[in-house]
XYZ file of C-alpha atoms in Angstrom:
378
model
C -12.941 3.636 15.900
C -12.334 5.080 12.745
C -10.366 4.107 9.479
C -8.383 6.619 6.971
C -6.771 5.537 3.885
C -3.677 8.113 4.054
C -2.481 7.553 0.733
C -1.726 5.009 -2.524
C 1.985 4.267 -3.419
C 3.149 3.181 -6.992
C 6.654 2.473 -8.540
C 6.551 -1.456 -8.534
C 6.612 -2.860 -12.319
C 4.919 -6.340 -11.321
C 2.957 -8.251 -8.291
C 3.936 -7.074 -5.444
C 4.030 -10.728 -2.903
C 5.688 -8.881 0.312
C 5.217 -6.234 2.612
C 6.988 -5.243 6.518
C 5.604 -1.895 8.025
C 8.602 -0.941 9.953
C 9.282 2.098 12.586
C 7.826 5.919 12.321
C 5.741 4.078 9.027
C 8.405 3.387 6.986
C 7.280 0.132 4.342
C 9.259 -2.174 2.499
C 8.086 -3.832 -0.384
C 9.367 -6.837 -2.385
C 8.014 -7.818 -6.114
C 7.826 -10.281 -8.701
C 9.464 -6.754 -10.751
C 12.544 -8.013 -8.516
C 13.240 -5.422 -6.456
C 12.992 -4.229 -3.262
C 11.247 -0.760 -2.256
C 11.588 1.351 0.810
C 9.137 4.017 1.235
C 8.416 6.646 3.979
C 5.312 8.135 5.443
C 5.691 11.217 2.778
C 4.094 10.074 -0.001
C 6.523 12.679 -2.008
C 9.871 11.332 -0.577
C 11.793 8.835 -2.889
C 11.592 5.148 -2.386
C 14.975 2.810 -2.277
C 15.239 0.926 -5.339
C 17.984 -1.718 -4.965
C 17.822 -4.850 -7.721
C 17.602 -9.139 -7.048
C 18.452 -10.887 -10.519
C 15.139 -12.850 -9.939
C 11.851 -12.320 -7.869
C 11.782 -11.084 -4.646
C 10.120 -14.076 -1.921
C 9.771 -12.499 1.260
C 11.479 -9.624 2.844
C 12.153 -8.521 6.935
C 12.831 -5.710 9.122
C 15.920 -6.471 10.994
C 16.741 -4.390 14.563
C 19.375 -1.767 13.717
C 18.789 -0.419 10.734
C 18.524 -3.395 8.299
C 16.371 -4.622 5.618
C 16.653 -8.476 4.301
C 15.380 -9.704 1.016
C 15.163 -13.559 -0.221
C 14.857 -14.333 -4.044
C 14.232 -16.739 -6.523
C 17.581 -15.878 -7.743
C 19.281 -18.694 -4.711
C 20.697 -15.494 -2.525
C 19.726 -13.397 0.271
C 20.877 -9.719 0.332
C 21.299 -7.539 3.437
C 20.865 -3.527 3.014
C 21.129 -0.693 5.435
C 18.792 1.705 5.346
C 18.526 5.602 6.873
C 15.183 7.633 7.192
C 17.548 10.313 6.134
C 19.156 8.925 2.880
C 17.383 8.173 -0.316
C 18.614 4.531 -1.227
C 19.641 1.704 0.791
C 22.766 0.745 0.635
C 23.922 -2.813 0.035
C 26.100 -4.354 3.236
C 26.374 -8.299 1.427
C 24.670 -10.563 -1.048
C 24.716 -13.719 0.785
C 25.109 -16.445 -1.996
C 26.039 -19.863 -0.523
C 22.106 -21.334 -1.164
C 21.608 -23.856 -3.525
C 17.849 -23.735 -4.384
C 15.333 -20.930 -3.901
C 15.384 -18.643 -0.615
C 12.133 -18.533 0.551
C 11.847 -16.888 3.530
C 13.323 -14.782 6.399
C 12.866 -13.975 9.883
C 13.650 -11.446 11.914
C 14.936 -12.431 15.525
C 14.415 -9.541 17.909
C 16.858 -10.699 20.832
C 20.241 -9.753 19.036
C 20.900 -6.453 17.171
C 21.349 -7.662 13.493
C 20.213 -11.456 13.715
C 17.639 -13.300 11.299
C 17.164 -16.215 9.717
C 16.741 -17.573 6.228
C 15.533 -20.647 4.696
C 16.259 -22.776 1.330
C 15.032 -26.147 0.873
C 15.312 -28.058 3.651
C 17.744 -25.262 5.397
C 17.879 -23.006 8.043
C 20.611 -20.597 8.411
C 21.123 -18.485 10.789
C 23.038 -15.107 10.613
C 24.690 -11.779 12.510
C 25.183 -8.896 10.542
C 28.418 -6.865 11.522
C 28.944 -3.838 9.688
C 32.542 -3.482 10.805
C 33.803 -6.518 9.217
C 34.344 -6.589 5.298
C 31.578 -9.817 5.129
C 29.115 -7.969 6.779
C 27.252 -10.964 7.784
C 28.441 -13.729 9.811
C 27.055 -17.112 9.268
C 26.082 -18.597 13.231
C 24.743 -22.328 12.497
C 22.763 -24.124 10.240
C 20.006 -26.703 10.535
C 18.633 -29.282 8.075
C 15.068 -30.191 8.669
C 15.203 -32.710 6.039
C 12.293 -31.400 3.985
C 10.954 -28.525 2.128
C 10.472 -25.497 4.519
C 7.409 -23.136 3.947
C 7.485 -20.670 6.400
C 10.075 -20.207 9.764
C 9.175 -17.547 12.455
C 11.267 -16.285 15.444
C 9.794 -15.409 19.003
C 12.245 -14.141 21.405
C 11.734 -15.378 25.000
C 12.762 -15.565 28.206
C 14.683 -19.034 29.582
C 17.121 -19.204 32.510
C 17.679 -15.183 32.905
C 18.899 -15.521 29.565
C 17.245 -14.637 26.120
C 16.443 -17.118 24.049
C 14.346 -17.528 20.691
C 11.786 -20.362 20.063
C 11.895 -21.532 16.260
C 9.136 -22.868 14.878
C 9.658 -24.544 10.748
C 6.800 -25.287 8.999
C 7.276 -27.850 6.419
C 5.620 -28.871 3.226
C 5.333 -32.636 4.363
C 2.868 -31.861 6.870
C 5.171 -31.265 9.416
C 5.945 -28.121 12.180
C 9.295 -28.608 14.428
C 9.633 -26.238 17.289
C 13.124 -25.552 18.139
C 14.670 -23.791 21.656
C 18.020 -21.880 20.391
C 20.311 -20.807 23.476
C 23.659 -19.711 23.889
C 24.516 -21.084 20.307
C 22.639 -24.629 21.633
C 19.447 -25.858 18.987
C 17.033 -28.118 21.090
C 13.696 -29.756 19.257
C 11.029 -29.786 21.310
C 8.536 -31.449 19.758
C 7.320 -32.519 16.298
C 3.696 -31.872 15.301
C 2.408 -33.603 12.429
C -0.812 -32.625 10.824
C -3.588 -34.778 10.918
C -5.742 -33.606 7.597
C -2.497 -34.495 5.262
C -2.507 -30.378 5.160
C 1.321 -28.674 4.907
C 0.911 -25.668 7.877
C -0.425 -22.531 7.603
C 0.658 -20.569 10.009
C 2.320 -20.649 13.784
C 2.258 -18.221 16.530
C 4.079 -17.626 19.738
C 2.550 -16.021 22.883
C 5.909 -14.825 24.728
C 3.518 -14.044 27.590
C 1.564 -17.283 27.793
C 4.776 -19.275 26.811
C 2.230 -20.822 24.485
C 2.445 -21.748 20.766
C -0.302 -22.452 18.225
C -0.011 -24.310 14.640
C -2.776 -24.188 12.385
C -2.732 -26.624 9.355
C -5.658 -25.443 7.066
C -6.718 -28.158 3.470
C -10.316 -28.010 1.991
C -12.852 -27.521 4.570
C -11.034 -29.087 7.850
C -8.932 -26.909 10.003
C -6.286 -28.299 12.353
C -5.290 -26.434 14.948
C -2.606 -27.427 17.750
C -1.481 -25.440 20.930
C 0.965 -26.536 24.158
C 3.794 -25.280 25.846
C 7.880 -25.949 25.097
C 8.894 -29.006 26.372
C 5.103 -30.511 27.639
C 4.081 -32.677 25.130
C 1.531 -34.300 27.240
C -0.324 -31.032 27.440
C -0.852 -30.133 24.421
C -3.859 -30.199 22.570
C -5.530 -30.419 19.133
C -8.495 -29.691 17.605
C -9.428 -30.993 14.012
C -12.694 -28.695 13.108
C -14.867 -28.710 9.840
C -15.972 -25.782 8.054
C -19.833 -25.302 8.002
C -21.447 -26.010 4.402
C -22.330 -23.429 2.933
C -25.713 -23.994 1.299
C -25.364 -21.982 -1.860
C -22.626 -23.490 -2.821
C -22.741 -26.522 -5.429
C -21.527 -29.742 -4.102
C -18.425 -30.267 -6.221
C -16.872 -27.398 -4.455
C -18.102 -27.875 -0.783
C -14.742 -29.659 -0.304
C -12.796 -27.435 -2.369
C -12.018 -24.251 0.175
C -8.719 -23.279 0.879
C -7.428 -20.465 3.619
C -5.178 -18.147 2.037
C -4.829 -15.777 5.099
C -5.148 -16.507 8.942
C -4.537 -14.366 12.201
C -4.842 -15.360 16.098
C -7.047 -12.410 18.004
C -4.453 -10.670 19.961
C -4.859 -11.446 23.981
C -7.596 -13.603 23.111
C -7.476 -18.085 22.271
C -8.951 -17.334 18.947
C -7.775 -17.705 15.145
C -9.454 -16.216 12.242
C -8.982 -17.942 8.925
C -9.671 -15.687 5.289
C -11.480 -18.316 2.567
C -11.231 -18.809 -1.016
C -14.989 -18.078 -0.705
C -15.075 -14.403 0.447
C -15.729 -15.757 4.718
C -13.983 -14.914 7.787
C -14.288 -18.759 9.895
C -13.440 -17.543 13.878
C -12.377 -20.484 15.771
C -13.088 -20.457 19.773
C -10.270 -22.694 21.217
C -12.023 -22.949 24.273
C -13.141 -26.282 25.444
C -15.219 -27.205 22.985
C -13.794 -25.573 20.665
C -16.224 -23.813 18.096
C -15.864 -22.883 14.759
C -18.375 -19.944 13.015
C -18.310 -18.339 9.964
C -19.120 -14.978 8.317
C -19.038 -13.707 4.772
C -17.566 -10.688 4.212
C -16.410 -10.417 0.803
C -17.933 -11.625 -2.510
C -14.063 -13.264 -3.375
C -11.230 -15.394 -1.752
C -9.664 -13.258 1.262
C -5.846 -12.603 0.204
C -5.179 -10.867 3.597
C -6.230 -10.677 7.372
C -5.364 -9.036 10.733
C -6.293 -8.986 14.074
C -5.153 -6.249 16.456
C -6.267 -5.297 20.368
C -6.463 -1.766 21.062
C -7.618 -2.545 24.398
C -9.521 -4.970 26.779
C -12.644 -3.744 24.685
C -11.683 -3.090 21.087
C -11.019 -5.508 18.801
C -10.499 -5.404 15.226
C -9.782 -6.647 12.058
C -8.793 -5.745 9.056
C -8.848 -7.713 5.406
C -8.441 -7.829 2.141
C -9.771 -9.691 -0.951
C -9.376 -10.574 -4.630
C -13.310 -8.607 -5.138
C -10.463 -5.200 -4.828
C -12.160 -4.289 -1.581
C -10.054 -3.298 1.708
C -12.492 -3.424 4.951
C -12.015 -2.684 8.695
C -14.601 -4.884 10.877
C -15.240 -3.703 14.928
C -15.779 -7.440 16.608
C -18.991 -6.648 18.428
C -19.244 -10.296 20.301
C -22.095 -12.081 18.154
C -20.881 -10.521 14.749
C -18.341 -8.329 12.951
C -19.454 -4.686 12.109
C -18.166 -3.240 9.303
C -16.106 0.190 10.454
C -14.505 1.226 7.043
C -14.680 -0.329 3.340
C -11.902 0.686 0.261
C -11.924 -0.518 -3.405
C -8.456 -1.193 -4.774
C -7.773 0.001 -8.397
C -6.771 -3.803 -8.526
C -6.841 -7.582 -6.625
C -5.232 -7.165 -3.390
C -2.239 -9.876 -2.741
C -0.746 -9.028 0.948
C -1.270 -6.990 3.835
C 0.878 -6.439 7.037
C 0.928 -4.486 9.919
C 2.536 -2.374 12.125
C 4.549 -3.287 14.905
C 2.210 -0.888 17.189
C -0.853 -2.107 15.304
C -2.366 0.957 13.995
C -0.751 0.965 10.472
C -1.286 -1.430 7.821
C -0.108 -1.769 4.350
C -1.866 -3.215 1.807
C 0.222 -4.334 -1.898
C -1.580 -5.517 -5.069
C -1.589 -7.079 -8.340
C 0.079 -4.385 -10.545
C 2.519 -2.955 -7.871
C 0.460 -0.260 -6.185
C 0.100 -0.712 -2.601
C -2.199 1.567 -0.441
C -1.590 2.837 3.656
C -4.296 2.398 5.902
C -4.891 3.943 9.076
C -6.673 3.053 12.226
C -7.670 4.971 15.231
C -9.775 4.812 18.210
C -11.144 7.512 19.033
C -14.445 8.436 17.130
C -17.071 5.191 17.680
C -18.487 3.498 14.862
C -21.941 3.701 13.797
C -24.070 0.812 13.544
């Protein structure tokens, strides 16, 4: 396996706090500078450039041609973008929030459909290009509390497509919704049990299997079942080794600002405010290790499968260092190693795994690229 760093993208005035790697390596990018970016693989070709009145929050590729940005500024925009034109073009601003938008969603099993939440809201939406509103409002959904994240996983149900809905909530909370045929179905209600708000949740389409992980000062709480089995599903509530260098006032102080699950494998990797990788085993017992890898707190982490014997990862850190690690069973060997210009702040990946994108502190965000072919050395 081998790492290249194909090339380092500026135009960003500020922070820049999201990042989508979308088809034949086209990026967005969304900033504190309040705009939204679109750049292609040629590092030459101009970048969209299309303006929020307030920070960007989060940003999605949506199926057929669409890029969605939330804001600070209480509205979601929709744009349509070509690899062939040189600036997106604005479909709808989408105004009707009342507080901060603070993330979208893509959902893969309609042409034009995501989601966007604000406050205790979900709304869910169609874009149409043929009508004058461009976007269709479908349904919305009040959770009742302060949403942090929402992700979409399309499914199968019934011969029919449906998309599982899982809302992470600041209280502590992560509601897993079924949406079909325009019907919204909880399925359960998982409350964490460290006090934590979640960090992240998954979806296994394959496995029909989700995963919540609720992550607050050293203990991590992970929990994992199947829609609609309540009785089977399971939780683990794991504490972080102590690290011995570390003074006692601030063994309790970690915090995960990044996690990943290993791709075909029941294993999460969580990025520290310490510089370590932690790998928990969800096998029975579960078993949490840990491994430092960078000298400051991780900002960014992915896991990708190649194949049934290459797995990756890939992070990022506030030390300005970019790394690709080869998981080589008992430890992670390091493949590739980049220093930033400045403090790394997201990463994402490609849909086909191979690309990622890296954004940073003063708007700059670098391409890295990750093949298979040549082995490392040890």
């Amino acid at each position: 396996m081998v790492a290249t760093l194909e090339m380092t993208l500026e135009g960003h005035a500020d922070r820049v706090v999201g990042l989508d790697v979308g088809a034949k390596g086209t990026v967005a990018s969304a900033s504190l500078d309040k705009t939204l970016r679109i750049w292609k693989a040629d590092p030459t070709a101009p970048s969209a450039k299309p303006w929020h009145s307030g920070p960007v929050t989060a940003l999605a590729f949506v199926d057929g041609g669409f890029v969605v940005t939330a804001s600070r500024d209480r509205t979601a925009k929709v744009w349509k973008y070509e690899a062939d034109q040189e600036q997106a073009r604005l479909l709808c601003s989408l105004e009707d929030f009342t507080t901060v938008v603070s993330s979208v969603t893509a959902c893969p099993t309609l042409r034009g459909h995501f989601m966007a939440s604000s406050g205790s809201l979900v709304t869910s939406w169609i874009v149409d290009e043929q009508k004058a509103a461009a976007a269709e409002w479908i349904y919305k959904l009040d959770v009742k509390s302060t949403i942090r994240l929402i992700h979409a996983h399309p499914v199968k149900a019934h011969e029919a497509s449906c998309v599982m809905l899982l809302i992470g909530c600041s209280s502590g909370d992560v509601l897993l919704y079924q949406l079909l045929s325009g019907t919204k179905t909880q399925l359960h209600h998982i409350k964490s049990a460290n006090g934590a708000p979640p960090l992240s949740t998954c979806f296994d389409p394959l496995e029909r299997r989700f995963t919540v992980t609720f992550a607050n000062n050293s203990l991590v709480h992970v929990v994992a079942g199947q829609p609609g089995k309540c009785k089977e599903t399971t939780a683990w509530l794991l504490e972080a080794e102590r690290d011995p260098e570390l003074p006692e006032e601030k063994q309790h102080k970690l915090w995960f600002p990044s996690v990943c699950r290993d791709q075909g494998r029941s294993c999460l990797r969580l990025g520290d405010s310490q510089g370590f990788v932690h790998s928990v085993n969800l096998g029975l017992p579960p078993k949490m290790t840990k491994e430092k890898l960078h000298a400051d707190e991780i900002t960014g982490i992915e896991s990708i499968r190649f194949n049934s014997e290459t797995d990756m990862l890939v992070t990022c850190s506030k030390d300005k260092k970019i790394c690709v690690w080869q998981d080589r069973g008992d430890r992670l060997g390091k493949v590739a190693e980049y220093t930033c210009l400045s403090s790394p702040t997201c990463l994402a990946a490609s849909r086909e795994g191979n690309l990622f994108a890296v954004g940073d502190t003063t708007g700059r965000f670098q391409l890295l690229r990750v093949w298979t072919n040549v082995r490392p050395s040890d």
